[in-house]
C-alpha positions as a LaTeX table, in Angstrom:
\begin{tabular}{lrrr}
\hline
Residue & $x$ (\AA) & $y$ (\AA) & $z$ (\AA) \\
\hline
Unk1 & 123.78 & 99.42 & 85.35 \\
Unk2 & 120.96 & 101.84 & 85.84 \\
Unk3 & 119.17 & 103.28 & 83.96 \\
Unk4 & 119.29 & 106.26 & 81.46 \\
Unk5 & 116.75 & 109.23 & 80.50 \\
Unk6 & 115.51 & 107.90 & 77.06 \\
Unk7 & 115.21 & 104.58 & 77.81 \\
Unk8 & 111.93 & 102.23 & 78.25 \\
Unk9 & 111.37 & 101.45 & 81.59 \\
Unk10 & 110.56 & 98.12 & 82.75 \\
Unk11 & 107.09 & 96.82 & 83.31 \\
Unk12 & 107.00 & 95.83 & 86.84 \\
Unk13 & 104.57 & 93.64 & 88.88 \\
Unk14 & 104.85 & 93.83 & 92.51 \\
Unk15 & 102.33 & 93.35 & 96.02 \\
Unk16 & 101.71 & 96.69 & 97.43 \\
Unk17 & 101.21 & 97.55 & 101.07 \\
Unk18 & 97.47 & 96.42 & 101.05 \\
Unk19 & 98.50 & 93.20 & 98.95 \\
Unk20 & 97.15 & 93.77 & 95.67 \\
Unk21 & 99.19 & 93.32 & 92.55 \\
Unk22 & 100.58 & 96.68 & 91.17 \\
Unk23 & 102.04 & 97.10 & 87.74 \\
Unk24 & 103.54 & 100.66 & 85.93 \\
Unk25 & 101.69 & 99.42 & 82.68 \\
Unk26 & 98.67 & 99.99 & 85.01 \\
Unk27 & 99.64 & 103.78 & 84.70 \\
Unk28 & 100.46 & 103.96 & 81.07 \\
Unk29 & 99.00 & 107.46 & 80.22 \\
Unk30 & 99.67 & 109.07 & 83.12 \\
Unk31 & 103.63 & 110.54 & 84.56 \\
Unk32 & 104.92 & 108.05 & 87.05 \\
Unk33 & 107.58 & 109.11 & 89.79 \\
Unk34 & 108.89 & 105.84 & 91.17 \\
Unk35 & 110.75 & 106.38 & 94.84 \\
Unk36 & 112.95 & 103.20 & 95.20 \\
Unk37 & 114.17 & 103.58 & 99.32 \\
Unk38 & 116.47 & 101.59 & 101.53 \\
Unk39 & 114.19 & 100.50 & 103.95 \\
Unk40 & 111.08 & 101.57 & 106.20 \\
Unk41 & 110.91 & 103.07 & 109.22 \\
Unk42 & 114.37 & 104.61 & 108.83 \\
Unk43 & 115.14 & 108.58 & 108.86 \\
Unk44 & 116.11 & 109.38 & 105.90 \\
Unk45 & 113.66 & 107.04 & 103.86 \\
Unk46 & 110.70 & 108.51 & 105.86 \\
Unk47 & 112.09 & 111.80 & 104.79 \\
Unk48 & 111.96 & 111.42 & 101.44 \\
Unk49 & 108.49 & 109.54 & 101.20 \\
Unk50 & 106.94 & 112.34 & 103.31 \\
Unk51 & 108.09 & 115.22 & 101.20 \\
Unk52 & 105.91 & 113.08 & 98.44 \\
Unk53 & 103.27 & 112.78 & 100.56 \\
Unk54 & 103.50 & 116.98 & 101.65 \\
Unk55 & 103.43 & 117.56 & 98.06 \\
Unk56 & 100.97 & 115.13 & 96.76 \\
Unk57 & 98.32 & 117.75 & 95.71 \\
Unk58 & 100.54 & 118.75 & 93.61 \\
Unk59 & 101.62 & 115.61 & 92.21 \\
Unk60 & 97.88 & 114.61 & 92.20 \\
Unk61 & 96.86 & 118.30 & 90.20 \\
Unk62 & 98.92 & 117.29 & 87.60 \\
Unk63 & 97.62 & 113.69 & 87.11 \\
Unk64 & 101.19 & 111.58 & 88.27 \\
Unk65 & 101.15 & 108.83 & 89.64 \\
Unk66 & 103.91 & 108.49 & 92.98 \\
Unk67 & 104.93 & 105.25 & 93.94 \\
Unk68 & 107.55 & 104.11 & 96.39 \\
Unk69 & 109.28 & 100.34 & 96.23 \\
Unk70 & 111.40 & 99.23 & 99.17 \\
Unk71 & 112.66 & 95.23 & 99.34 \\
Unk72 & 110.65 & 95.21 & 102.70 \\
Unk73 & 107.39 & 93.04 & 102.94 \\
Unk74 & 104.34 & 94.28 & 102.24 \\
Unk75 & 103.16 & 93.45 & 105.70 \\
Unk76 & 106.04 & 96.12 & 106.98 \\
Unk77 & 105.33 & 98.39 & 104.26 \\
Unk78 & 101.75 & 98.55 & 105.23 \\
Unk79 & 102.38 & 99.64 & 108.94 \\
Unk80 & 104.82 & 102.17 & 107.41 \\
Unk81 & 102.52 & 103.90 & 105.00 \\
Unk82 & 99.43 & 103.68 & 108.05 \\
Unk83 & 101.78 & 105.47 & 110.81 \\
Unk84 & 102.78 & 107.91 & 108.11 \\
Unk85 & 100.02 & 108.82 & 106.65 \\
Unk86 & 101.17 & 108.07 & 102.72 \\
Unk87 & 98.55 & 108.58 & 99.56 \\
Unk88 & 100.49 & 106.73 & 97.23 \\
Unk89 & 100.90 & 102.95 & 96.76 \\
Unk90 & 104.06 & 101.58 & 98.56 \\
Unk91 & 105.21 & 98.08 & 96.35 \\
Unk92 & 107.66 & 95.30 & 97.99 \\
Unk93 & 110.31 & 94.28 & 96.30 \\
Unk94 & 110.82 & 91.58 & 98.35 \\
Unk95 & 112.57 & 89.55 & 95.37 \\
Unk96 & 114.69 & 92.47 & 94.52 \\
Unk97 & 114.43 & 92.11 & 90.58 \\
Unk98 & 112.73 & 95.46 & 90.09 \\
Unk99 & 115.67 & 97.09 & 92.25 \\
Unk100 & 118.11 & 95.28 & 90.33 \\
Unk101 & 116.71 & 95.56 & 86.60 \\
Unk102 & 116.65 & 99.03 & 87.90 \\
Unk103 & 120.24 & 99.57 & 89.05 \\
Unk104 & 119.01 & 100.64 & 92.24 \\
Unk105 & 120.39 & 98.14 & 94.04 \\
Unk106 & 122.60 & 97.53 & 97.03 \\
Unk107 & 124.33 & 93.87 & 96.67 \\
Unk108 & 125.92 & 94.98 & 100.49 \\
Unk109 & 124.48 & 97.26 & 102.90 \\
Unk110 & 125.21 & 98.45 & 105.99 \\
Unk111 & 125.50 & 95.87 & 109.23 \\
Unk112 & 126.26 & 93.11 & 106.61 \\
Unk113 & 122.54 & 93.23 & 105.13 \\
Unk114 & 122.27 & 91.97 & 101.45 \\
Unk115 & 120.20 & 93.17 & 98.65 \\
Unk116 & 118.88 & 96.50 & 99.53 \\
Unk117 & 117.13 & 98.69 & 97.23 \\
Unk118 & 119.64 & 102.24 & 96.83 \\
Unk119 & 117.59 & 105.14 & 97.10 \\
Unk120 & 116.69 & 106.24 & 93.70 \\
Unk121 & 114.34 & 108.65 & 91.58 \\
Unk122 & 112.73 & 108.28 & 88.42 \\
Unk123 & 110.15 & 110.03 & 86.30 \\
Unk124 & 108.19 & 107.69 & 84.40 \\
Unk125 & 106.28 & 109.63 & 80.73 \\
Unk126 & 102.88 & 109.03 & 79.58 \\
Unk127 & 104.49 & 106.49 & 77.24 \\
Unk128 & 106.96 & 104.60 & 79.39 \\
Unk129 & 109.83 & 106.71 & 78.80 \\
Unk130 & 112.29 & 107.77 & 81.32 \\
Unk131 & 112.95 & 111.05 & 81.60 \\
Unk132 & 114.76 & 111.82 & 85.05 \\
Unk133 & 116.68 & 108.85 & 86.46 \\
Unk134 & 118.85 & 109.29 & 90.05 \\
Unk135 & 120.39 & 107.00 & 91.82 \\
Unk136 & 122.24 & 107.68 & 95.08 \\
Unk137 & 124.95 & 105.71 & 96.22 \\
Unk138 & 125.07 & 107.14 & 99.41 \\
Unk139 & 121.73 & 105.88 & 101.32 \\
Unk140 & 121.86 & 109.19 & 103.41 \\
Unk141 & 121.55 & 111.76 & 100.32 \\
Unk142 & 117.76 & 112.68 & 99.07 \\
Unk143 & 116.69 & 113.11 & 95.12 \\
Unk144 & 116.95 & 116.39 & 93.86 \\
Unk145 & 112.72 & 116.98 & 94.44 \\
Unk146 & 113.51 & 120.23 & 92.63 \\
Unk147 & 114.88 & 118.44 & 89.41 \\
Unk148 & 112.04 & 116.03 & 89.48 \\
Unk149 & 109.26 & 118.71 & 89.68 \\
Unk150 & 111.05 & 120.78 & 87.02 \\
Unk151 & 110.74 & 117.72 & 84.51 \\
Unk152 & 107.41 & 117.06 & 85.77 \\
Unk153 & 106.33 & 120.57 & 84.45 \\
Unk154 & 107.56 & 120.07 & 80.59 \\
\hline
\end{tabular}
């Protein structure tokens, strides 16, 4: 089941894209917006990570913290976030718990591929409280950037 605006979210530990160890307690104090995304390289997941990236000054203004977890490696996640130019950390999930404890999680994908991360949004507070949570079921759909901004502002 995913999870729900008021809850706690789940402290994390996960390899990012240049292999060091990346947890949200790291970031307690600050907003988080975590980007979970299907997979990298793909159209509609470089979609959404690059509207993060054009909008980073903004995100980076107001002192939040973007991150983006896919199940890829880091190895592929690092080419990813090079040819595209990200700011932001980009975490593997390789193991798929952080999807999963989550509920962003695909236990079937498409072409028979297992254990995908859905594409989901949420907003992280300066305490560890969720306060926008979205997860798509269809992998083609983006987050609502507009809803996320809006809660970033309060």
């Amino acid at each position: 089941m995913a999870l729900q605006v008021g809850d706690t979210a789940p402290d994390f530990k996960l390899y990012s894209s240049d292999l060091t160890e990346v947890s949200l307690s790291a970031f307690k104090g600050k907003k988080v917006i975590i980007h979970f995304f299907p997979m990298a390289f793909t159209g509609t997941c470089t979609e959404q990570l690059c509207t993060m990236r054009d909008n980073f000054s903004y995100y980076e203004g107001i002192d939040a913290q973007v991150i983006g977890i896919s199940v890829d490696s880091p190895f592929s996640l690092g080419k990813f976030k090079e040819e595209q130019s990200y700011q932001f950390p980009l975490l593997s999930d390789f193991n798929k718990q952080v999807s999963a404890g989550y509920g962003a999680f695909y236990d079937e994908f498409v072409f028979g591929l297992k254990g995908v991360s859905k594409r989901a949004a949420f907003v992280i507070d300066e305490e560890g409280k969720i306060v926008y949570a979205e997860v798509l079921e269809n992998a083609k759909d983006l987050p609502d950037f507009k809803a996320i901004n809006d809660v970033l502002k309060v």
